[in-house]
CSV table of C-alpha atoms in Angstrom, one decimal:
chain,number,residue,atom,x,y,z
A,1,MET,CA,-26.7,105.4,93.3
A,2,SER,CA,-23.0,105.6,92.8
A,3,GLU,CA,-20.5,103.2,91.3
A,4,GLU,CA,-16.8,102.8,92.1
A,5,PRO,CA,-14.2,104.1,91.5
A,6,PHE,CA,-14.5,107.3,93.5
A,7,ASP,CA,-13.2,110.6,92.3
A,8,GLY,CA,-9.5,110.6,93.0
A,9,GLU,CA,-9.7,114.1,94.4
A,10,ARG,CA,-11.5,112.9,97.5
A,11,SER,CA,-10.4,109.9,99.6
A,12,VAL,CA,-12.7,107.5,101.2
A,13,HIS,CA,-13.3,108.0,105.0
A,14,ASP,CA,-13.8,105.1,107.4
A,15,LEU,CA,-16.9,106.9,108.7
A,16,ILE,CA,-19.0,110.0,108.2
A,17,GLY,CA,-20.9,111.3,111.2
A,18,VAL,CA,-24.2,112.9,110.3
A,19,GLY,CA,-24.8,115.5,113.0
A,20,PHE,CA,-22.3,116.9,115.6
A,21,GLY,CA,-24.1,117.0,118.9
A,22,PRO,CA,-22.7,115.5,122.1
A,23,SER,CA,-22.9,111.9,120.8
A,24,ASN,CA,-20.8,112.4,117.7
A,25,LEU,CA,-18.6,114.8,119.5
A,26,ALA,CA,-17.8,112.0,122.0
A,27,LEU,CA,-17.1,109.8,119.0
A,28,ALA,CA,-14.8,112.4,117.4
A,29,ILE,CA,-12.8,112.6,120.7
A,30,ALA,CA,-12.6,108.8,120.9
A,31,ILE,CA,-11.3,108.6,117.4
A,32,ALA,CA,-8.7,111.4,118.1
A,33,GLU,CA,-7.5,109.5,121.2
A,34,HIS,CA,-7.4,106.2,119.3
A,35,ASN,CA,-5.3,107.7,116.5
A,36,ALA,CA,-3.0,109.4,119.0
A,37,GLY,CA,-2.5,106.1,120.8
A,38,LEU,CA,-1.3,104.5,117.5
A,39,GLN,CA,1.6,106.9,117.4
A,40,ARG,CA,2.8,105.7,120.8
A,41,THR,CA,2.0,102.0,120.1
A,42,PRO,CA,2.2,101.3,116.4
A,43,GLY,CA,0.5,98.3,115.0
A,44,GLY,CA,-3.1,99.3,114.5
A,45,ARG,CA,-4.8,101.4,111.9
A,46,ALA,CA,-5.9,105.0,112.2
A,47,VAL,CA,-9.5,105.8,111.6
A,48,ARG,CA,-10.3,108.6,109.2
A,49,ALA,CA,-13.6,110.4,110.0
A,50,ALA,CA,-15.5,113.5,109.0
A,51,PHE,CA,-18.7,115.0,110.4
A,52,VAL,CA,-21.4,117.1,108.9
A,53,GLU,CA,-23.5,119.5,111.1
A,54,ARG,CA,-26.5,121.6,110.1
A,55,GLN,CA,-25.8,124.3,112.7
A,56,ARG,CA,-23.2,126.9,112.0
A,57,GLY,CA,-21.4,126.2,115.2
A,58,PHE,CA,-21.6,123.7,118.0
A,59,GLY,CA,-24.8,124.1,120.1
A,60,TRP,CA,-26.8,121.9,122.4
A,61,HIS,CA,-30.4,122.8,123.5
A,62,ARG,CA,-29.5,126.5,123.5
A,63,GLY,CA,-33.1,127.5,123.9
A,64,MET,CA,-33.2,125.9,127.4
A,65,LEU,CA,-29.9,127.2,128.8
A,66,LEU,CA,-31.8,128.8,131.7
A,67,GLU,CA,-29.7,130.6,134.3
A,68,ASP,CA,-30.5,128.4,137.3
A,69,ALA,CA,-31.1,125.1,135.5
A,70,THR,CA,-28.7,122.3,136.4
A,71,MET,CA,-27.8,119.0,134.7
A,72,GLN,CA,-29.6,115.9,135.7
A,73,VAL,CA,-26.6,113.7,135.3
A,74,SER,CA,-23.3,113.7,137.2
A,75,PHE,CA,-20.4,115.6,135.6
A,76,LEU,CA,-18.5,112.3,135.6
A,77,LYS,CA,-20.9,111.2,132.9
A,78,ASP,CA,-19.2,113.6,130.5
A,79,LEU,CA,-18.0,112.9,127.0
A,80,VAL,CA,-15.1,110.7,128.1
A,81,THR,CA,-14.6,109.7,131.7
A,82,LEU,CA,-16.5,106.4,131.8
A,83,ARG,CA,-14.4,105.4,128.7
A,84,ASN,CA,-11.1,106.9,129.6
A,85,PRO,CA,-10.7,108.6,133.0
A,86,LYS,CA,-7.3,109.9,131.9
A,87,SER,CA,-8.6,111.8,128.9
A,88,ASP,CA,-7.7,115.4,128.3
A,89,PHE,CA,-11.3,116.1,127.3
A,90,SER,CA,-12.9,115.4,130.7
A,91,PHE,CA,-15.1,117.9,132.5
A,92,LEU,CA,-12.4,118.2,135.2
A,93,CYS,CA,-9.8,119.1,132.5
A,94,TYR,CA,-12.2,121.7,131.2
A,95,LEU,CA,-12.6,123.2,134.7
A,96,GLN,CA,-8.8,123.3,135.1
A,97,SER,CA,-8.5,125.1,131.8
A,98,ARG,CA,-11.0,127.7,132.9
A,99,ASP,CA,-9.3,128.1,136.3
A,100,ARG,CA,-12.4,126.9,138.2
A,101,LEU,CA,-11.4,123.4,139.4
A,102,VAL,CA,-11.0,124.4,143.0
A,103,ASP,CA,-14.1,126.6,143.0
A,104,PHE,CA,-16.2,123.7,141.5
A,105,ILE,CA,-14.9,121.3,144.2
A,106,ASN,CA,-15.9,123.8,146.9
A,107,GLN,CA,-19.5,123.8,145.6
A,108,LYS,CA,-19.8,120.1,146.8
A,109,ASN,CA,-22.0,119.4,143.8
A,110,PHE,CA,-22.1,116.7,141.2
A,111,PHE,CA,-24.5,118.6,138.9
A,112,PRO,CA,-23.1,121.6,137.1
A,113,SER,CA,-25.4,124.2,135.6
A,114,ARG,CA,-26.6,123.6,132.1
A,115,VAL,CA,-24.9,126.8,131.0
A,116,GLU,CA,-21.6,125.5,132.3
A,117,PHE,CA,-21.9,122.1,130.8
A,118,HIS,CA,-22.8,123.6,127.4
A,119,ASP,CA,-19.6,125.7,127.7
A,120,TYR,CA,-17.7,122.4,128.4
A,121,LEU,CA,-19.2,120.8,125.2
A,122,GLN,CA,-18.2,123.9,123.2
A,123,TRP,CA,-14.7,123.8,124.7
A,124,ALA,CA,-14.3,120.1,123.7
A,125,ALA,CA,-15.7,120.7,120.2
A,126,ALA,CA,-13.1,123.4,119.7
A,127,LEU,CA,-10.3,121.4,121.1
A,128,VAL,CA,-10.8,118.1,119.3
A,129,ASP,CA,-8.9,117.6,116.1
A,130,GLY,CA,-11.9,116.6,114.0
A,131,ASP,CA,-13.0,117.3,110.4
A,132,VAL,CA,-16.3,119.0,111.0
A,133,SER,CA,-18.3,120.8,108.2
A,134,TYR,CA,-20.6,123.2,110.0
A,135,GLY,CA,-23.5,124.9,108.3
A,136,ARG,CA,-24.3,121.9,106.1
A,137,GLU,CA,-27.3,119.7,105.9
A,138,VAL,CA,-27.2,116.2,104.6
A,139,VAL,CA,-29.7,116.1,101.7
A,140,GLU,CA,-28.9,112.7,100.2
A,141,ILE,CA,-27.1,109.4,101.0
A,142,ARG,CA,-26.3,107.3,97.9
A,143,PRO,CA,-25.2,103.7,98.2
A,144,VAL,CA,-22.0,103.0,96.4
A,145,ARG,CA,-21.9,99.5,94.8
A,146,ARG,CA,-19.2,97.2,93.7
A,147,GLY,CA,-21.0,94.7,91.7
A,148,ASP,CA,-24.0,93.6,93.7
A,149,GLU,CA,-22.6,94.7,97.0
A,150,VAL,CA,-23.0,98.1,98.8
A,151,VAL,CA,-19.4,98.9,99.9
A,152,SER,CA,-19.7,102.6,100.9
A,153,PHE,CA,-21.9,105.7,100.8
A,154,ASP,CA,-21.7,109.0,99.2
A,155,VAL,CA,-23.0,111.6,101.7
A,156,VAL,CA,-24.2,114.8,99.9
A,157,SER,CA,-24.6,117.9,102.0
A,158,ALA,CA,-25.9,121.4,101.0
A,159,ASP,CA,-24.7,124.7,102.4
A,160,VAL,CA,-27.5,126.0,104.7
A,161,THR,CA,-26.9,129.6,103.5
A,162,GLY,CA,-27.0,128.7,99.9
A,163,ASN,CA,-23.7,130.5,99.3
A,164,ALA,CA,-21.7,127.3,98.4
A,165,GLY,CA,-22.3,124.3,96.3
A,166,PRO,CA,-22.9,120.7,97.5
A,167,LEU,CA,-20.2,118.7,99.2
A,168,VAL,CA,-19.8,115.0,98.8
A,169,HIS,CA,-18.0,112.7,101.3
A,170,ARG,CA,-17.5,109.0,100.6
A,171,ALA,CA,-17.3,106.7,103.6
A,172,ARG,CA,-17.4,103.0,104.4
A,173,ASN,CA,-19.6,103.6,107.4
A,174,LEU,CA,-22.3,106.1,108.5
A,175,VAL,CA,-22.9,107.2,112.1
A,176,LEU,CA,-26.3,108.9,112.4
A,177,GLY,CA,-26.4,111.3,115.3
A,178,THR,CA,-29.0,113.8,114.1
A,179,GLY,CA,-30.6,114.2,117.5
A,180,LEU,CA,-34.3,114.5,118.4
A,181,THR,CA,-37.0,116.6,116.8
A,182,PRO,CA,-39.6,118.6,118.8
A,183,ARG,CA,-43.0,116.9,119.2
A,184,LEU,CA,-46.1,119.1,119.0
A,185,PRO,CA,-49.7,117.9,119.2
A,186,ASP,CA,-51.5,117.1,116.0
A,187,GLY,CA,-52.8,120.3,114.3
A,188,VAL,CA,-50.4,122.6,116.2
A,189,THR,CA,-47.8,124.6,114.3
A,190,ALA,CA,-45.1,126.5,116.0
A,191,ASP,CA,-44.7,130.2,115.3
A,192,ASP,CA,-43.7,133.3,117.2
A,193,ARG,CA,-46.5,132.9,119.7
A,194,ILE,CA,-46.8,129.1,119.8
A,195,TRP,CA,-43.5,127.7,121.1
A,196,HIS,CA,-41.9,124.4,121.8
A,197,THR,CA,-39.6,124.6,124.8
A,198,ARG,CA,-36.6,124.1,122.5
A,199,ASP,CA,-37.0,127.7,121.5
A,200,LEU,CA,-38.1,129.1,124.9
A,201,LEU,CA,-35.2,131.5,125.6
A,202,PRO,CA,-35.0,133.4,122.2
A,203,ASN,CA,-38.8,133.6,121.9
A,204,ALA,CA,-39.2,134.9,125.4
A,205,GLU,CA,-36.5,137.5,125.0
A,206,ARG,CA,-38.1,138.7,121.8
A,207,LEU,CA,-41.5,138.9,123.5
A,208,LYS,CA,-40.0,141.0,126.3
A,209,ARG,CA,-38.8,143.5,123.7
A,210,GLU,CA,-41.9,143.5,121.5
A,211,ALA,CA,-44.6,143.2,124.1
A,212,PRO,CA,-43.2,144.1,127.6
A,213,SER,CA,-46.8,144.2,129.0
A,214,SER,CA,-47.5,140.6,128.2
A,215,LYS,CA,-49.6,139.1,130.9
A,216,ARG,CA,-50.7,135.6,130.1
A,217,PHE,CA,-48.9,132.3,129.3
A,218,VAL,CA,-50.1,128.7,129.0
A,219,VAL,CA,-47.5,126.0,129.5
A,220,VAL,CA,-48.4,122.4,128.5
A,221,GLY,CA,-46.6,119.4,129.9
A,222,ALA,CA,-45.7,117.6,133.1
A,223,GLY,CA,-41.9,117.0,132.8
A,224,GLN,CA,-38.8,118.8,133.7
A,225,SER,CA,-38.8,121.2,130.7
A,226,ALA,CA,-42.4,122.2,131.5
A,227,ALA,CA,-41.7,122.9,135.1
A,228,GLU,CA,-38.6,124.9,134.1
A,229,ALA,CA,-40.6,126.9,131.6
A,230,VAL,CA,-43.2,127.7,134.2
A,231,ASP,CA,-40.5,128.7,136.7
A,232,TYR,CA,-38.7,130.9,134.1
A,233,LEU,CA,-41.8,132.7,132.8
A,234,HIS,CA,-43.1,133.3,136.3
A,235,ARG,CA,-39.9,135.0,137.3
A,236,GLU,CA,-39.0,136.8,134.1
A,237,PHE,CA,-42.5,138.3,133.5
A,238,PRO,CA,-43.3,139.5,137.0
A,239,ASN,CA,-46.8,140.8,136.0
A,240,ALA,CA,-47.8,137.8,134.0
A,241,GLU,CA,-50.3,135.0,134.7
A,242,VAL,CA,-48.7,131.6,134.0
A,243,ASN,CA,-51.1,128.7,133.6
A,244,ALA,CA,-49.6,125.2,133.8
A,245,VAL,CA,-51.7,122.6,132.1
A,246,ILE,CA,-50.9,119.1,133.4
A,247,THR,CA,-52.7,115.8,132.8
A,248,ARG,CA,-52.1,114.6,136.4
A,249,TYR,CA,-52.3,116.1,139.8
A,250,GLY,CA,-49.3,118.4,139.6
A,251,TYR,CA,-45.7,117.5,138.9
A,252,SER,CA,-44.2,114.1,139.9
A,253,PRO,CA,-40.7,113.8,141.3
A,254,ALA,CA,-37.9,112.0,139.4
A,255,ASP,CA,-36.6,108.8,141.0
A,256,ASP,CA,-32.8,109.5,141.1
A,257,SER,CA,-32.1,107.1,143.9
A,258,ALA,CA,-28.9,105.0,143.7
A,259,PHE,CA,-30.5,101.7,142.9
A,260,ALA,CA,-32.9,103.2,140.3
A,261,ASN,CA,-30.0,105.0,138.6
A,262,ARG,CA,-28.5,101.6,137.8
A,263,ILE,CA,-30.9,101.5,134.8
A,264,PHE,CA,-28.4,104.0,133.2
A,265,ASP,CA,-25.3,101.9,133.9
A,266,PRO,CA,-23.4,100.6,130.8
A,267,ALA,CA,-24.0,97.1,132.1
A,268,ALA,CA,-27.7,97.7,132.0
A,269,VAL,CA,-27.5,98.1,128.2
A,270,ASN,CA,-26.2,94.5,127.9
A,271,ASP,CA,-29.1,93.3,130.2
A,272,TYR,CA,-31.7,95.2,128.2
A,273,PHE,CA,-30.4,94.0,124.8
A,274,ALA,CA,-30.5,90.4,125.9
A,275,ALA,CA,-33.9,90.6,127.5
A,276,SER,CA,-37.1,89.4,125.8
A,277,ASP,CA,-39.6,92.0,124.5
A,278,GLN,CA,-41.8,91.4,127.4
A,279,VAL,CA,-39.0,92.1,129.9
A,280,LYS,CA,-37.9,95.2,127.9
A,281,GLN,CA,-41.4,96.6,128.2
A,282,MET,CA,-41.5,95.8,131.9
A,283,MET,CA,-38.1,97.6,132.5
A,284,LEU,CA,-39.3,100.7,130.7
A,285,ALA,CA,-42.5,100.7,132.7
A,286,TYR,CA,-40.7,100.2,136.0
A,287,HIS,CA,-38.0,102.8,135.4
A,288,GLY,CA,-39.8,105.4,133.3
A,289,ASN,CA,-40.0,107.7,136.3
A,290,THR,CA,-36.3,108.1,136.2
A,291,ASN,CA,-36.6,110.2,133.0
A,292,TYR,CA,-40.0,110.7,131.5
A,293,SER,CA,-42.5,113.3,132.7
A,294,VAL,CA,-40.8,113.8,136.0
A,295,VAL,CA,-39.3,116.9,137.7
A,296,ASP,CA,-36.5,117.5,140.2
A,297,GLN,CA,-37.8,117.5,143.7
A,298,ASP,CA,-36.3,120.9,144.6
A,299,LEU,CA,-38.1,122.6,141.7
A,300,ILE,CA,-41.4,121.0,142.6
A,301,GLU,CA,-41.1,122.3,146.1
A,302,ASP,CA,-40.2,125.8,144.9
A,303,LEU,CA,-43.2,126.0,142.6
A,304,SER,CA,-45.5,124.6,145.3
A,305,ARG,CA,-44.3,127.3,147.7
A,306,ARG,CA,-45.0,130.0,145.2
A,307,VAL,CA,-48.5,128.8,144.5
A,308,TYR,CA,-49.2,128.8,148.2
A,309,GLN,CA,-47.7,132.2,148.9
A,310,GLU,CA,-49.7,133.7,146.1
A,311,LYS,CA,-52.9,132.2,147.6
A,312,VAL,CA,-52.0,133.8,150.9
A,313,ARG,CA,-51.5,137.2,149.2
A,314,GLY,CA,-54.7,136.8,147.2
A,315,GLU,CA,-52.9,137.4,143.8
A,316,GLU,CA,-52.6,134.1,142.0
A,317,ARG,CA,-50.3,134.5,139.0
A,318,LEU,CA,-49.1,130.9,139.0
A,319,ARG,CA,-52.0,128.5,138.3
A,320,LEU,CA,-51.9,124.8,138.0
A,321,LEU,CA,-54.7,123.3,135.8
A,322,ASN,CA,-54.5,119.7,136.9
A,323,VAL,CA,-55.9,116.7,135.1
A,324,SER,CA,-56.5,118.9,132.1
A,325,ARG,CA,-55.5,119.1,128.5
A,326,VAL,CA,-55.3,121.7,125.7
A,327,THR,CA,-57.9,121.0,123.0
A,328,GLU,CA,-57.3,124.1,120.9
A,329,ALA,CA,-54.4,126.5,120.4
A,330,VAL,CA,-55.2,128.8,117.4
A,331,ARG,CA,-53.4,131.9,116.5
A,332,MET,CA,-55.6,135.0,116.4
A,333,GLY,CA,-53.7,138.2,115.7
A,334,ASP,CA,-51.1,138.7,118.4
A,335,ARG,CA,-52.8,136.2,120.8
A,336,VAL,CA,-53.4,132.5,120.9
A,337,HIS,CA,-57.0,131.3,121.4
A,338,THR,CA,-56.4,128.4,123.8
A,339,VAL,CA,-59.1,126.0,125.2
A,340,VAL,CA,-58.2,123.9,128.2
A,341,GLU,CA,-60.5,121.0,129.1
A,342,SER,CA,-60.9,119.2,132.4
A,343,MET,CA,-60.4,115.5,131.8
A,344,ILE,CA,-62.7,114.8,134.7
A,345,SER,CA,-65.7,117.1,134.2
A,346,GLY,CA,-65.3,118.1,130.6
A,347,GLU,CA,-65.5,121.8,131.7
A,348,ARG,CA,-63.7,124.1,129.4
A,349,GLN,CA,-61.8,127.3,130.1
A,350,VAL,CA,-60.8,129.7,127.3
A,351,PHE,CA,-57.5,131.7,127.5
A,352,ASP,CA,-56.4,134.4,125.1
A,353,ALA,CA,-52.7,133.9,125.7
A,354,ASP,CA,-49.7,136.0,124.7
A,355,ALA,CA,-47.9,132.7,124.1
A,356,VAL,CA,-48.5,129.0,124.5
A,357,VAL,CA,-45.5,126.8,125.3
A,358,PHE,CA,-45.6,123.1,124.5
A,359,ALA,CA,-43.2,121.1,126.7
A,360,THR,CA,-44.4,118.0,124.9
A,361,GLY,CA,-41.0,116.3,124.4
A,362,TYR,CA,-39.2,115.1,121.4
A,363,ARG,CA,-39.3,112.2,118.9
A,364,GLN,CA,-36.5,110.3,117.3
A,365,PRO,CA,-36.7,110.6,113.6
A,366,ASP,CA,-36.8,107.3,111.6
A,367,PRO,CA,-33.3,106.9,110.1
A,368,ALA,CA,-35.0,105.5,107.0
A,369,ALA,CA,-36.1,109.0,106.0
A,370,LEU,CA,-32.4,110.0,105.6
A,371,LEU,CA,-31.2,106.8,104.1
A,372,GLY,CA,-33.1,107.0,100.8
A,373,ASP,CA,-32.8,103.9,98.6
A,374,LEU,CA,-30.8,102.2,101.3
A,375,ALA,CA,-33.8,102.2,103.7
A,376,ALA,CA,-35.2,99.2,101.8
A,377,GLU,CA,-32.1,97.2,102.8
A,378,CYS,CA,-32.6,97.8,106.5
A,379,LEU,CA,-34.2,95.0,108.4
A,380,ARG,CA,-37.1,95.6,110.9
A,381,ASP,CA,-38.5,93.7,113.8
A,382,GLU,CA,-42.1,92.5,114.1
A,383,ALA,CA,-43.2,95.9,115.3
A,384,GLY,CA,-41.7,97.6,112.2
A,385,ARG,CA,-38.8,99.2,114.1
A,386,ILE,CA,-35.3,99.2,112.8
A,387,ALA,CA,-33.3,96.1,113.8
A,388,VAL,CA,-30.1,97.0,115.5
A,389,ARG,CA,-27.1,95.0,116.6
A,390,ARG,CA,-25.5,95.2,120.1
A,391,ASP,CA,-22.7,97.4,118.6
A,392,TYR,CA,-25.4,99.9,117.4
A,393,ARG,CA,-25.1,98.8,113.7
A,394,VAL,CA,-28.3,98.6,111.8
A,395,GLU,CA,-29.1,95.1,110.6
A,396,THR,CA,-29.2,95.1,106.8
A,397,THR,CA,-29.5,92.6,104.0
A,398,ALA,CA,-26.5,90.5,103.4
A,399,HIS,CA,-25.1,92.4,100.3
A,400,VAL,CA,-24.8,95.6,102.3
A,401,ARG,CA,-21.2,95.5,103.5
A,402,ALA,CA,-20.9,99.1,104.5
A,403,GLY,CA,-22.2,99.9,108.0
A,404,VAL,CA,-24.9,102.2,109.4
A,405,TYR,CA,-24.6,103.0,113.1
A,406,LEU,CA,-27.2,104.8,115.3
A,407,GLN,CA,-26.4,107.3,118.0
A,408,GLY,CA,-30.0,107.4,119.4
A,409,GLY,CA,-33.2,105.9,118.2
A,410,THR,CA,-32.3,102.6,119.9
A,411,GLU,CA,-34.4,102.6,123.0
A,412,HIS,CA,-36.3,99.6,121.8
A,413,THR,CA,-33.1,97.6,121.6
A,414,HIS,CA,-30.7,99.2,124.0
A,415,GLY,CA,-32.9,100.8,126.6
A,416,ILE,CA,-33.8,104.0,128.3
A,417,SER,CA,-30.3,105.7,128.0
A,418,SER,CA,-30.3,105.6,124.2
A,419,SER,CA,-30.7,109.3,123.7
A,420,LEU,CA,-29.3,110.4,127.0
A,421,LEU,CA,-25.8,111.5,128.1
A,422,SER,CA,-25.3,108.7,130.6
A,423,ASN,CA,-23.7,106.2,128.2
A,424,THR,CA,-22.5,108.6,125.5
A,425,SER,CA,-18.8,107.9,126.0
A,426,ILE,CA,-19.2,104.1,126.2
A,427,ARG,CA,-21.5,103.9,123.2
A,428,SER,CA,-19.1,105.9,121.1
A,429,ALA,CA,-16.3,103.6,122.1
A,430,GLU,CA,-18.3,100.6,121.1
A,431,ILE,CA,-19.1,102.1,117.7
A,432,LEU,CA,-15.5,103.1,117.2
A,433,LYS,CA,-14.3,99.5,118.1
A,434,ALA,CA,-16.7,98.0,115.5
A,435,VAL,CA,-15.6,100.5,112.8
A,436,ALA,CA,-11.9,100.0,113.5
A,437,GLU,CA,-12.2,96.2,113.5
A,438,ASP,CA,-14.1,96.3,110.2
A,439,ALA,CA,-11.4,98.6,108.7
A,440,GLU,CA,-8.6,96.2,109.8
A,441,ALA,CA,-10.5,93.2,108.5
A,442,GLY,CA,-10.9,95.0,105.2
A,443,MET,CA,-7.1,95.7,105.0
A,444,SER,CA,-6.4,92.0,105.7
A,445,LEU,CA,-8.6,90.9,102.9
A,446,ALA,CA,-7.2,93.4,100.5
A,447,GLY,CA,-3.7,92.2,101.3
A,448,ARG,CA,-4.4,88.6,100.4
């Protein structure tokens, strides 16, 4: 724990963003545009921010940047457009800068490739005038007290290479945007033969070099990432057998109809936040098929055609093991001993696979793990989940005046779009508004 005053060599920031993925990138852009607006219309207060990112450069799901994979949200749900359609950081401005605007329009497509959208994010990260410390991992957050009140935080980050000493930022607010962590079944540990889809591309490319004759894969999961992994491995390893283990009868299509998509509207966040717990659960149950364990219809049809064509030819490389689950995945030398069990009959099949790929999703880490001593000051609901205000600020005990905001991990309070791109620009604007108003209120009190 720290006490004021702070070392005069370092000034106090209005906020420190932990993590610099799309959410905090959108926040950095909103801050830059807010501050630029003050130069044209004086009277407000600039917001001073810095960000700390563990990766050595900007990156977003690099391991799943498959050549033919497309985004599942419209390009208009970029980092800025819903907040500020005139922004210089829009996807359309990116296209113009790359001399591809007319070409993109001629595609008649709202959904760019994932590779292109990643390039857009990198372009925006390089363009924004933000204070980002790459290659640093936050290792400690210390509450800073003035008397009995917590008025700010010291954010301590370590250099991931070990070549530099720790860095300390002090801020009146934290914005946690650390992203999701891969989920693996209990007892399963990732290695160079047991993969999570997050690392699909680099692991598959390495396997091509090391074992070009690889002939058997097992892919576990029923969602978009699982289907994309099956598609990719089946195409890239033309002699391989690809076994898709699914707990249902094949892949289910995503509901992306116009009315169902309203669950991702900014206004739906207000509705969800105001609803009772019972209604919240009902909404998640009704609309889970817009996002969870579902696959684009075109990909389903493509995989189905391949399965049928292989049956016609009598050479079944792509096999769907329906209503089944993996009960063992144990590394044995350069193979993975894998047991697949039918959930109907209990019959077991054993595969000695070159690699097992788990497309088993992600989990949102509990922010309390990062907050250290401050975690005890965070309020929780009856289910033990972090209590969060509408402006994404964590509810704390009364003597914590400094703010902690969440970019993700708020599905229980804000709905299904919490960790998705759909509302990134609006959410960042709401967090910025809360931080800016708090900063101006602090100035007013200091001036009295």
